[in-house]
Short mmCIF file of C-alpha atoms in Angstrom, two decimals:
data_model
loop_
_atom_site.label_atom_id
_atom_site.label_comp_id
_atom_site.label_asym_id
_atom_site.label_seq_id
_atom_site.Cartn_x
_atom_site.Cartn_y
_atom_site.Cartn_z
CA MET A 1 -9.60 14.47 45.68
CA GLN A 2 -11.21 15.46 42.63
CA GLN A 3 -7.87 17.11 41.46
CA TYR A 4 -5.89 13.99 42.25
CA TYR A 5 -8.39 12.07 40.15
CA GLU A 6 -8.08 14.25 37.24
CA LEU A 7 -4.28 14.12 37.45
CA SER A 8 -4.35 10.43 37.67
CA HIS A 9 -6.67 10.26 34.54
CA HIS A 10 -4.12 12.25 32.25
CA GLU A 11 -1.30 10.43 33.62
CA MET A 12 -3.14 6.98 32.65
CA ALA A 13 -3.97 8.58 29.44
CA SER A 14 -0.55 9.42 28.77
CA ILE A 15 0.50 5.80 29.74
CA LEU A 16 -1.80 4.46 27.35
CA ARG A 17 -0.99 6.39 24.54
CA SER A 18 2.66 5.53 24.99
CA ILE A 19 1.90 1.69 24.85
CA VAL A 20 -0.05 2.17 21.75
CA ALA A 21 2.19 4.26 20.29
CA GLY A 22 5.39 2.28 21.04
CA PRO A 23 8.92 4.03 21.64
CA ARG A 24 8.39 7.57 20.24
CA LEU A 25 8.70 11.15 21.18
CA ARG A 26 5.77 13.45 21.59
CA ASN A 27 4.98 17.01 21.12
CA ALA A 28 5.88 18.71 24.48
CA GLU A 29 3.44 21.63 23.86
CA ALA A 30 0.30 19.55 23.32
CA GLY A 31 1.29 15.97 23.98
CA LEU A 32 0.55 14.91 20.50
CA ASP A 33 1.96 12.55 18.24
CA LEU A 34 2.93 14.83 15.09
CA CYS A 35 6.15 15.80 13.31
CA TYR A 36 7.06 18.39 10.70
CA VAL A 37 8.78 16.68 7.52
CA THR A 38 9.22 20.52 6.27
CA ASP A 39 7.94 23.61 7.41
CA ASN A 40 4.68 23.29 5.62
CA ILE A 41 4.06 19.38 5.69
CA ILE A 42 2.86 18.11 9.02
CA VAL A 43 2.56 14.25 9.48
CA THR A 44 0.37 13.05 12.25
CA SER A 45 -1.24 9.60 13.55
CA GLY A 46 -4.88 9.53 13.15
CA PRO A 47 -6.78 11.41 15.85
CA SER A 48 -10.06 10.18 17.42
CA SER A 49 -13.18 11.95 18.77
CA THR A 50 -14.69 8.77 20.47
CA TYR A 51 -14.07 6.78 23.67
CA PRO A 52 -12.21 4.84 24.45
CA GLN A 53 -9.75 5.50 21.34
CA ARG A 54 -9.26 9.26 22.31
CA ALA A 55 -7.84 7.96 25.55
CA TYR A 56 -4.79 6.37 23.75
CA ARG A 57 -4.76 8.31 20.45
CA ASN A 58 -4.44 11.81 19.58
CA PRO A 59 -7.74 13.50 20.78
CA THR A 60 -9.36 15.37 17.87
CA ASP A 61 -10.05 18.66 19.72
CA ALA A 62 -6.53 18.83 21.12
CA LEU A 63 -4.94 18.48 17.73
CA VAL A 64 -7.36 21.11 16.22
CA LYS A 65 -6.11 23.51 19.16
CA PHE A 66 -2.58 22.97 18.52
CA LEU A 67 -2.97 23.71 14.87
CA ASP A 68 -5.54 26.86 15.28
CA GLU A 69 -2.91 28.34 17.86
CA LYS A 70 0.06 27.53 15.67
CA HIS A 71 -1.28 28.36 12.09
CA GLY A 72 -4.60 30.10 12.74
CA GLU A 73 -6.85 29.28 9.53
CA LYS A 74 -3.89 28.20 7.37
CA TRP A 75 -3.91 24.61 7.96
CA ALA A 76 -6.08 21.63 6.10
CA ILE A 77 -5.97 18.21 6.44
CA TRP A 78 -5.61 15.38 3.98
CA GLU A 79 -6.57 11.90 5.12
CA PHE A 80 -6.24 8.65 3.53
CA ARG A 81 -7.96 5.97 5.75
CA ALA A 82 -10.51 3.70 4.31
CA GLU A 83 -11.31 2.35 7.57
CA GLY A 84 -12.74 5.92 8.62
CA THR A 85 -10.99 9.07 10.03
CA GLY A 86 -12.57 8.19 13.79
CA TYR A 87 -13.92 11.99 13.53
CA PRO A 88 -16.46 14.01 11.77
CA ASP A 89 -15.19 16.64 9.35
CA THR A 90 -17.10 19.41 11.33
CA GLU A 91 -14.52 18.64 14.23
CA VAL A 92 -11.61 19.94 11.96
CA HIS A 93 -13.74 23.25 10.57
CA GLY A 94 -14.51 21.36 7.63
CA ARG A 95 -10.85 21.76 6.29
CA ILE A 96 -10.18 18.24 5.08
CA LYS A 97 -9.54 16.58 1.83
CA HIS A 98 -10.54 12.62 1.40
CA TYR A 99 -8.38 10.35 -0.60
CA PRO A 100 -8.79 7.15 1.38
CA TRP A 101 -7.35 3.53 0.51
CA PRO A 102 -6.50 0.54 2.51
CA ASP A 103 -3.91 0.27 5.18
CA HIS A 104 -0.90 -1.78 4.54
CA HIS A 105 -1.21 -1.24 0.65
CA PRO A 106 0.02 1.57 -1.75
CA PRO A 107 -2.61 4.19 -3.28
CA PRO A 108 -4.45 3.49 -6.72
CA PHE A 109 -2.16 5.40 -8.68
CA ALA A 110 -4.87 7.40 -10.34
CA LEU A 111 -5.34 9.17 -7.12
CA ILE A 112 -1.75 10.44 -6.81
CA PRO A 113 -2.40 13.27 -9.67
CA ASN A 114 -5.42 14.81 -7.71
CA ILE A 115 -3.75 14.49 -4.12
CA MET A 116 -0.65 16.06 -5.29
CA ALA A 117 -2.41 18.92 -7.06
CA SER A 118 -4.83 19.69 -4.22
CA MET A 119 -2.09 19.83 -1.62
CA ARG A 120 -0.08 22.16 -4.11
CA ASN A 121 -3.15 24.60 -4.55
CA TRP A 122 -3.25 24.73 -0.90
CA LEU A 123 0.17 25.32 -0.17
CA LYS A 124 1.28 27.62 -3.06
CA ASP A 125 -2.12 29.82 -3.40
CA PRO A 126 -0.58 33.22 -4.61
CA ASP A 127 -3.39 34.71 -2.25
CA PRO A 128 -1.38 36.46 0.52
CA LYS A 129 -3.52 35.67 2.96
CA ASN A 130 -2.65 31.97 2.61
CA ASP A 131 1.08 32.75 3.07
CA GLY A 132 2.55 30.44 5.43
CA ALA A 133 -0.05 27.52 4.87
CA VAL A 134 0.61 24.07 6.00
CA VAL A 135 -1.00 20.82 5.42
CA VAL A 136 -1.67 18.03 7.89
CA VAL A 137 -1.57 14.42 6.31
CA HIS A 138 -2.49 11.52 8.33
CA CYS A 139 -3.55 7.90 8.09
CA LYS A 140 -3.85 5.70 11.02
CA ALA A 141 -0.11 5.56 12.31
CA GLY A 142 1.06 8.42 10.35
CA LYS A 143 3.84 6.28 8.83
CA GLY A 144 3.14 4.04 5.44
CA ARG A 145 0.10 5.79 3.63
CA SER A 146 1.16 9.35 5.09
CA GLY A 147 4.81 8.89 4.26
CA THR A 148 4.07 7.60 0.75
CA VAL A 149 2.12 11.02 0.16
CA ALA A 150 4.59 13.32 1.81
CA CYS A 151 7.30 11.86 0.10
CA SER A 152 5.36 11.96 -3.29
CA TYR A 153 4.54 15.47 -2.89
CA LEU A 154 8.27 16.36 -2.29
CA ILE A 155 9.32 14.56 -5.35
CA SER A 156 6.65 15.78 -7.51
CA GLU A 157 6.03 19.42 -6.39
CA GLU A 158 9.30 20.31 -4.74
CA GLN A 159 11.83 18.58 -7.03
CA TRP A 160 13.41 16.12 -4.32
CA THR A 161 15.01 13.08 -5.30
CA LYS A 162 13.21 10.12 -4.26
CA ASP A 163 16.18 9.08 -1.89
CA ASP A 164 16.05 12.45 -0.46
CA ALA A 165 12.62 12.70 0.16
CA LEU A 166 12.45 8.93 1.89
CA ALA A 167 15.57 10.04 4.03
CA ARG A 168 13.99 13.14 5.42
CA PHE A 169 10.70 11.50 6.10
CA THR A 170 12.65 8.67 7.86
CA ALA A 171 14.86 11.33 9.74
CA ARG A 172 11.97 13.47 10.95
CA ARG A 173 9.34 10.51 11.88
CA MET A 174 11.50 7.79 13.06
CA ARG A 175 13.68 7.24 15.96
CA ALA A 176 17.27 5.73 15.31
CA GLY A 177 17.30 2.13 14.99
CA PHE A 178 13.69 1.49 14.26
CA GLY A 179 13.97 1.22 10.32
CA ALA A 180 12.46 3.59 7.52
CA GLY A 181 9.49 5.59 7.62
CA VAL A 182 8.02 4.34 4.45
CA SER A 183 9.12 0.50 4.67
CA ILE A 184 6.75 -1.53 2.73
CA PRO A 185 7.91 -2.84 -0.63
CA SER A 186 5.07 -1.90 -2.59
CA GLN A 187 4.69 1.45 -1.07
CA LEU A 188 8.35 2.22 -1.94
CA ARG A 189 8.02 0.99 -5.67
CA TRP A 190 5.02 3.57 -5.89
CA VAL A 191 7.22 6.55 -4.62
CA GLU A 192 9.72 5.17 -7.50
CA TYR A 193 6.64 5.30 -9.94
CA VAL A 194 6.05 8.94 -8.53
CA GLU A 195 9.51 10.01 -9.54
CA ARG A 196 9.31 8.49 -13.15
CA TRP A 197 5.98 9.82 -13.38
CA SER A 198 6.95 13.57 -12.21
CA LYS A 199 10.14 13.49 -14.54
CA THR A 200 8.09 12.56 -17.67
CA GLY A 201 5.20 15.19 -17.63
CA LYS A 202 3.06 13.99 -15.13
CA VAL A 203 0.77 11.69 -17.40
CA TYR A 204 -0.82 8.46 -16.41
CA MET A 205 -2.97 6.12 -18.34
CA GLU A 206 -5.19 4.05 -16.79
CA ARG A 207 -6.14 0.74 -18.62
CA PRO A 208 -8.11 -2.42 -17.86
CA ILE A 209 -5.75 -5.14 -17.37
CA GLU A 210 -5.86 -9.06 -18.02
CA ILE A 211 -3.95 -11.49 -16.21
CA LEU A 212 -2.89 -13.90 -18.68
CA GLU A 213 -0.65 -16.37 -16.55
CA LEU A 214 1.29 -16.52 -13.60
CA HIS A 215 4.86 -18.42 -13.34
CA VAL A 216 5.61 -19.55 -10.01
CA TRP A 217 9.07 -21.03 -9.24
CA GLY A 218 9.34 -23.36 -6.23
CA LEU A 219 5.68 -23.45 -5.35
CA ARG A 220 5.13 -25.28 -1.90
CA ASP A 221 2.07 -27.28 -1.08
CA GLY A 222 -1.02 -25.63 0.46
CA VAL A 223 -0.58 -22.18 -1.15
CA LYS A 224 -3.70 -20.31 -2.20
CA VAL A 225 -3.05 -18.02 -5.20
CA ALA A 226 -5.53 -14.89 -5.74
CA ILE A 227 -5.44 -11.79 -7.88
CA GLU A 228 -6.71 -8.91 -6.38
CA GLY A 229 -7.32 -5.20 -7.35
CA PHE A 230 -9.03 -1.82 -6.29
CA VAL A 231 -12.70 -0.99 -6.76
CA ASP A 232 -14.89 1.71 -5.29
CA ASP A 233 -12.24 4.55 -6.10
CA GLY A 234 -9.67 2.51 -4.25
CA ARG A 235 -11.58 2.45 -0.91
CA THR A 236 -11.87 -1.34 -1.35
CA ILE A 237 -9.77 -4.24 -2.49
CA LYS A 238 -11.75 -6.81 -4.63
CA ASN A 239 -10.69 -10.59 -4.94
CA PHE A 240 -10.97 -11.05 -8.60
CA HIS A 241 -9.97 -14.57 -8.86
CA VAL A 242 -8.48 -17.49 -6.90
CA PHE A 243 -6.95 -20.26 -8.84
CA ARG A 244 -8.30 -23.59 -8.74
CA LYS A 245 -6.67 -27.01 -8.85
CA HIS A 246 -7.62 -27.43 -12.97
CA GLU A 247 -5.88 -24.16 -13.39
CA ARG A 248 -2.37 -25.30 -12.33
CA LEU A 249 0.04 -26.71 -15.00
CA VAL A 250 2.83 -28.53 -13.20
CA VAL A 251 5.70 -28.22 -15.77
CA ASP A 252 7.68 -31.11 -17.34
CA GLY A 253 9.96 -30.85 -19.93
CA THR A 254 7.39 -30.81 -22.73
CA ALA A 255 4.74 -28.46 -21.39
CA GLN A 256 6.81 -25.29 -21.18
CA ASN A 257 6.59 -23.80 -24.94
CA ASN A 258 2.77 -24.42 -24.92
CA SER A 259 1.95 -21.47 -22.90
CA ILE A 260 1.11 -17.99 -23.46
CA PHE A 261 4.21 -17.00 -21.92
CA ALA A 262 5.96 -18.44 -24.45
CA ASP A 263 4.21 -16.77 -27.33
CA LEU A 264 4.74 -13.28 -25.41
CA ALA A 265 8.45 -14.02 -24.68
CA GLY A 266 8.85 -14.87 -28.23
CA LEU A 267 10.10 -18.55 -27.80
CA ASN A 268 7.21 -19.80 -30.41
CA ASN A 269 8.73 -17.40 -32.95
CA THR A 270 9.76 -19.33 -36.16
CA SER A 271 11.94 -16.82 -37.59
CA GLY A 272 14.69 -17.09 -35.17
CA THR A 273 14.68 -13.39 -34.33
CA THR A 274 13.79 -11.66 -30.90
CA GLN A 275 12.97 -8.34 -32.25
CA ALA A 276 9.22 -8.98 -31.93
CA ARG A 277 9.76 -10.22 -28.44
CA SER A 278 11.52 -6.98 -27.29
CA LYS A 279 8.71 -5.00 -28.62
CA THR A 280 5.95 -6.58 -27.00
CA VAL A 281 7.32 -7.80 -23.71
CA ALA A 282 8.23 -4.88 -21.13
CA THR A 283 11.21 -5.53 -19.24
CA SER A 284 10.56 -5.72 -15.44
CA LYS A 285 12.83 -3.39 -13.29
CA PHE A 286 13.60 -6.13 -11.04
CA ASP A 287 15.34 -8.03 -13.67
CA THR A 288 17.52 -6.07 -16.31
CA LYS A 289 17.89 -8.89 -18.64
CA GLN A 290 14.81 -9.52 -21.10
CA SER A 291 12.35 -11.65 -19.61
CA SER A 292 12.53 -14.98 -21.85
CA THR A 293 13.26 -17.68 -19.44
CA LEU A 294 10.41 -20.00 -18.82
CA ILE A 295 9.54 -22.46 -16.23
CA ASP A 296 11.88 -25.50 -16.46
CA SER A 297 12.25 -28.37 -14.16
CA THR A 298 15.82 -27.92 -13.89
CA GLN A 299 15.56 -24.48 -12.72
CA VAL A 300 14.04 -25.56 -9.40
CA PRO A 301 16.36 -25.30 -6.69
CA SER A 302 17.50 -28.60 -5.21
CA PRO A 303 18.38 -28.79 -1.45
CA ALA A 304 22.17 -28.68 -2.33
CA SER A 305 21.68 -25.49 -4.74
CA PRO A 306 23.68 -22.59 -4.23
CA THR A 307 20.84 -20.51 -5.20
CA ASN A 308 19.39 -21.38 -1.77
CA PRO A 309 22.12 -20.48 0.56
CA LEU A 310 19.97 -19.26 3.31
CA GLY A 311 18.78 -22.41 4.79
CA HIS A 312 15.24 -21.87 3.96
CA GLU A 313 13.01 -24.97 3.21
CA THR A 314 13.77 -26.25 0.02
CA GLY A 315 12.04 -27.92 -2.72
CA GLY A 316 8.50 -27.18 -4.39
CA GLY A 317 7.26 -26.95 -7.68
CA ALA A 318 7.46 -24.97 -10.98
CA VAL A 319 3.77 -24.34 -11.81
CA ILE A 320 2.11 -22.24 -14.33
CA PHE A 321 -1.37 -21.10 -13.44
CA GLN A 322 -3.62 -20.47 -16.47
CA PRO A 323 -7.02 -19.06 -15.63
CA SER A 324 -10.11 -20.98 -17.19
CA THR A 325 -11.93 -17.71 -17.58
CA ARG A 326 -10.53 -14.29 -18.25
CA ILE A 327 -9.41 -12.34 -15.39
CA ILE A 328 -9.68 -8.47 -15.99
CA LEU A 329 -9.01 -5.80 -13.73
CA SER A 330 -10.50 -2.35 -14.18
CA THR A 331 -7.28 -0.40 -13.34
CA SER A 332 -3.60 -0.85 -14.05
CA ASP A 333 -2.99 -1.58 -10.26
CA ILE A 334 -2.61 -5.03 -9.64
CA CYS A 335 -2.08 -7.23 -6.48
CA ILE A 336 -0.98 -11.00 -6.31
CA ASP A 337 -1.95 -12.30 -3.23
CA PHE A 338 -0.51 -15.77 -1.50
CA GLU A 339 -1.47 -17.69 1.61
CA ARG A 340 0.02 -21.06 2.73
CA ARG A 341 -2.10 -23.32 4.98
CA ASN A 342 -1.44 -26.45 6.29
CA LYS A 343 -4.54 -28.74 7.00
CA ALA A 344 -5.29 -29.37 10.79
CA THR A 345 -8.18 -31.31 12.13
CA TYR A 346 -12.01 -30.83 13.37
CA GLY A 347 -12.54 -27.66 10.80
CA TRP A 348 -8.99 -25.86 11.78
CA THR A 349 -6.29 -25.06 9.28
CA MET A 350 -3.14 -23.47 10.16
CA VAL A 351 -1.68 -20.28 8.30
CA THR A 352 1.89 -20.67 8.08
CA ALA A 353 2.72 -17.94 5.01
CA VAL A 354 1.13 -14.63 4.15
CA ALA A 355 2.57 -12.37 1.48
CA HIS A 356 1.38 -10.22 -1.66
CA VAL A 357 2.88 -7.69 -3.96
CA TRP A 358 1.40 -4.67 -5.96
CA PHE A 359 2.50 -3.71 -9.32
CA ASN A 360 1.27 -0.97 -11.79
CA ALA A 361 1.27 -2.14 -15.67
CA TYR A 362 1.32 1.44 -16.91
CA PHE A 363 4.75 1.70 -15.27
CA GLU A 364 6.03 -1.78 -15.60
CA GLY A 365 4.96 -1.08 -19.13
CA LEU A 366 7.57 1.77 -19.42
CA GLY A 367 4.66 4.20 -20.22
CA PRO A 368 6.59 7.30 -18.72
CA GLU A 369 9.67 6.52 -20.75
CA HIS A 370 7.72 6.20 -23.96
CA ASN A 371 5.73 9.33 -23.92
CA ALA A 372 2.84 7.87 -22.20
CA LYS A 373 2.62 5.29 -24.68
CA PRO A 374 3.01 1.90 -22.54
CA SER A 375 3.66 -1.56 -23.85
CA PRO A 376 0.79 -3.25 -24.65
CA ASN A 377 1.94 -6.38 -22.68
CA GLY A 378 4.45 -7.36 -20.33
CA ILE A 379 5.90 -9.52 -17.60
CA PHE A 380 6.57 -8.49 -13.95
CA GLU A 381 8.77 -10.60 -11.81
CA ILE A 382 9.58 -10.79 -8.35
CA GLU A 383 11.54 -12.98 -5.61
CA TRP A 384 9.61 -14.07 -2.56
CA ASP A 385 11.95 -11.90 -0.16
CA ALA A 386 10.95 -9.01 -2.07
CA MET A 387 7.34 -9.15 -1.33
CA ASP A 388 5.01 -7.29 1.22
CA GLY A 389 4.67 -9.20 4.33
CA ILE A 390 1.87 -9.39 7.02
CA LYS A 391 0.20 -6.13 7.86
CA GLY A 392 2.82 -4.04 6.33
CA SER A 393 5.62 -5.84 8.01
CA SER A 394 8.71 -7.69 6.58
CA ARG A 395 7.37 -11.04 8.44
CA LYS A 396 5.51 -13.72 6.06
CA GLY A 397 6.20 -17.04 7.81
CA THR A 398 7.44 -19.96 6.15
CA ARG A 399 8.54 -19.69 2.52
CA ALA A 400 5.64 -20.11 -0.04
CA LEU A 401 7.62 -20.01 -3.29
CA ASP A 402 10.72 -18.87 -4.63
CA ARG A 403 10.02 -16.63 -7.46
CA LEU A 404 6.94 -14.99 -9.63
CA ALA A 405 6.54 -13.93 -12.88
CA VAL A 406 3.12 -12.24 -13.91
CA VAL A 407 1.94 -12.21 -17.53
CA TRP A 408 -0.47 -9.43 -18.29
CA LYS A 409 -1.70 -7.37 -21.19
CA ALA A 410 -3.79 -4.29 -21.57
CA LEU A 411 -7.21 -4.16 -23.18
CA ASP A 412 -6.72 -0.59 -24.73
CA GLU A 413 -7.29 -2.18 -28.22
CA GLU A 414 -10.71 -3.26 -27.20
CA LYS A 415 -13.64 -0.95 -27.83
CA GLN A 416 -15.23 -1.46 -24.44
CA ALA A 417 -11.84 -0.73 -22.65
CA LEU A 418 -10.42 2.59 -23.94
CA PRO A 419 -7.69 3.82 -21.69
CA GLN A 420 -8.17 7.03 -19.94
CA ILE A 421 -5.32 9.63 -19.67
CA ILE A 422 -5.27 11.22 -16.41
CA THR A 423 -2.98 14.38 -15.83
CA GLU A 424 -2.39 16.58 -12.91
CA PRO A 425 -4.89 19.50 -12.56
CA ALA A 426 -3.27 23.02 -13.14
CA MET A 427 -2.62 25.28 -10.52
CA GLY A 428 -5.90 26.71 -9.48
CA GLU A 429 -7.92 24.54 -11.24
CA PRO A 430 -10.89 22.42 -9.35
CA VAL A 431 -9.50 19.07 -8.08
CA PRO A 432 -11.67 16.04 -7.70
CA GLU A 433 -11.88 14.60 -4.41
CA THR A 434 -12.92 10.97 -3.42
CA ARG A 435 -15.81 9.89 -1.01
CA ALA A 436 -14.76 9.56 2.58
CA ALA A 437 -15.31 6.23 4.37
CA ASP A 438 -17.65 6.29 7.30
CA TRP A 439 -15.80 8.32 10.15
CA ARG A 440 -17.37 6.20 12.80
CA LYS A 441 -15.81 2.92 11.53
CA GLY A 442 -12.20 4.60 12.29
CA GLY A 443 -13.39 4.77 15.93
CA ALA A 444 -14.21 1.19 16.24
CA ASP A 445 -10.84 -0.55 16.68
CA SER A 446 -11.33 -4.27 15.41
CA SER A 447 -8.75 -6.90 15.99
CA GLY A 448 -9.90 -9.47 13.60
CA SER A 449 -8.85 -7.66 10.63
CA GLY A 450 -5.91 -8.28 8.07
CA LYS A 451 -4.23 -11.67 7.51
CA ASP A 452 -1.98 -12.97 10.02
CA LEU A 453 -0.22 -16.45 10.75
CA GLY A 454 -1.95 -19.07 13.26
CA MET A 455 -4.84 -21.35 13.24
CA ARG A 456 -8.17 -20.23 11.29
CA VAL A 457 -11.69 -21.63 11.03
CA GLU A 458 -11.55 -23.66 7.51
CA SER A 459 -13.89 -21.96 5.12
CA PRO A 460 -16.02 -24.67 3.28
CA GLY A 461 -17.17 -24.04 -0.33
CA PRO A 462 -16.04 -24.34 -3.76
CA ASN A 463 -12.72 -22.85 -3.49
CA SER A 464 -12.00 -25.33 -0.60
CA THR A 465 -10.13 -27.80 -2.62
CA ASN A 466 -8.56 -25.67 -5.23
CA THR A 467 -5.40 -24.26 -4.06
CA SER A 468 -2.43 -26.42 -3.95
CA LYS A 469 -4.02 -28.59 -1.47
CA ALA A 470 -5.39 -25.75 0.77
CA SER A 471 -8.75 -23.92 1.21
CA SER A 472 -9.58 -20.33 0.72
CA ILE A 473 -10.33 -18.24 3.54
CA LYS A 474 -11.92 -15.32 1.82
CA SER A 475 -14.47 -14.17 4.34
CA SER A 476 -16.72 -11.97 1.74
CA LYS A 477 -18.89 -13.75 -0.54
CA SER A 478 -18.89 -11.00 -2.85
CA GLY A 479 -14.99 -11.20 -2.91
CA LEU A 480 -14.84 -7.53 -1.91
CA ARG A 481 -12.44 -7.14 1.19
CA GLN A 482 -13.28 -3.67 2.86
CA VAL A 483 -10.20 -2.91 5.04
CA THR A 484 -10.91 -1.86 8.63
CA ASN A 485 -8.11 -2.38 10.65
CA GLY A 486 -7.57 -2.57 14.44
CA ASP A 487 -4.50 -1.60 16.53
CA ASP A 488 -2.25 -4.43 15.25
CA ASP A 489 -1.37 -2.04 12.64
CA GLY A 490 1.22 -2.90 10.15
CA ASP A 491 1.89 0.91 9.66
CA SER A 492 3.74 0.09 12.63
CA VAL A 493 4.20 3.17 14.93
CA ALA A 494 7.10 1.34 16.78
CA GLY A 495 9.93 4.02 16.67
CA VAL A 496 7.99 6.86 15.42
CA LYS A 497 8.90 10.16 16.79
CA SER A 498 7.55 13.80 16.97
CA HIS A 499 9.38 16.94 15.68
CA ARG A 500 8.99 20.73 16.06
CA LEU A 501 8.62 23.10 13.18
CA ASP A 502 12.64 23.92 13.34
CA GLY A 503 13.28 20.06 13.07
CA GLU A 504 14.17 19.66 16.88
CA SER A 505 12.74 16.61 18.73
CA HIS A 506 9.84 16.90 21.33
CA ILE A 507 10.60 15.26 24.45
CA GLN A 508 7.64 14.43 26.65
CA HIS A 509 7.79 16.29 30.08
CA HIS A 510 5.98 15.33 33.09
CA GLY A 511 2.41 16.71 33.01
CA ALA A 512 2.46 17.79 29.25
CA GLU A 513 -0.17 15.42 28.69
CA ALA A 514 -2.81 17.41 30.64
CA ALA A 515 -2.25 20.37 28.29
CA GLY A 516 -3.63 18.56 25.43
CA ALA A 517 -5.98 16.20 26.65
#
């Protein structure tokens, strides 16, 4: 009877893990969700040492047993979970490096040189005792954050092209028909940044950035617009500013040339030349033309406009957001966040659209192409459809706007804001590591984290009437947003599969779960 209960227990664990993991293949030897991207880079979903999570996630002890048997002492873990790992370092022999950042987002770029160098030092240690070393990278699902790092390593340290690295990760991690392994637009943008960084000497400049204006075409009612960025070495996203009603300028035919945007773009240049504009304004890679077009009421799509052929909701205004106080972010990583809300009754509101976009001013200022001397200011442009969706998905809800232009400038000319030059540590040099998040938080799945569509309790306060007829729902009074994610993971595990060292797919067989539980 006892034997029957144990078998039923393992079978139930297998069913639970299959439900949580989605339609993916598992390691036949240990019942683990992992794959070999190359012969020395292993990607796995985040393991757990606590119940009930270990019943439906990779058990930490099973992962360690597998790695010990296959690779002896020649494996080490790199983890990226700002929400906490779910296990203490001691359970993985202390062979773990921590570079956490929030789920569904790209990493602070300042982390990239150190992550790449620390992985390279481990894998390419000339000591013969370390021959055959492997790195094990994981986030939560072993997809978005892990894929961003795995592809970045192949590009920066193994000279793979961006396209080849992304294709390899998808081929090894995803089942056919379930999309790309790295799919979040901002994470893909970061992989492209890494390729540019790698080709130009691996030099990065961190500069405080001031947001001067936002130009939004086709802005619908009820949209909250916020500026966010990383703090706490990237573990936390901070809300730096929510635009209020008095900071919105609905543009008419006479207002467009009175903005900072016009000065940067050179439209107030009385000399009649555009030379100064081309020197001071960095052209966004989303638009190969010089960014000199200002918001004009004639540019707003009408219901019959051929520029809106997809049948989405039309209309919306052309708006310039001009902050009443300076918005200064401490790093070059910038996030513009949008949330559309419709007022409901009895203290409730309906969230109908959620989207955001990250960009880095060093790269948008063409720093790598100008010998680490990026433009002092620039304009970043993006269409609504190209933005990040809800919890890392492409889903955004109803359309909140058509197009965005962000006008920014660096503060590297101010004495209190000197730029910091960051280079990749040389082979064998000590590599800084960031502080780990509390591992216990990674074992406590929370279903209330992250933005989503649907009914919300309206948050009263000073921001409640300051957004395009909508209120703010920021829950933290300090403006800090510590990301702690539940199993509704935008780093979606649907379609994720496992691979052996030789690249062959692992297929789960009956009873395999018992070997790894």
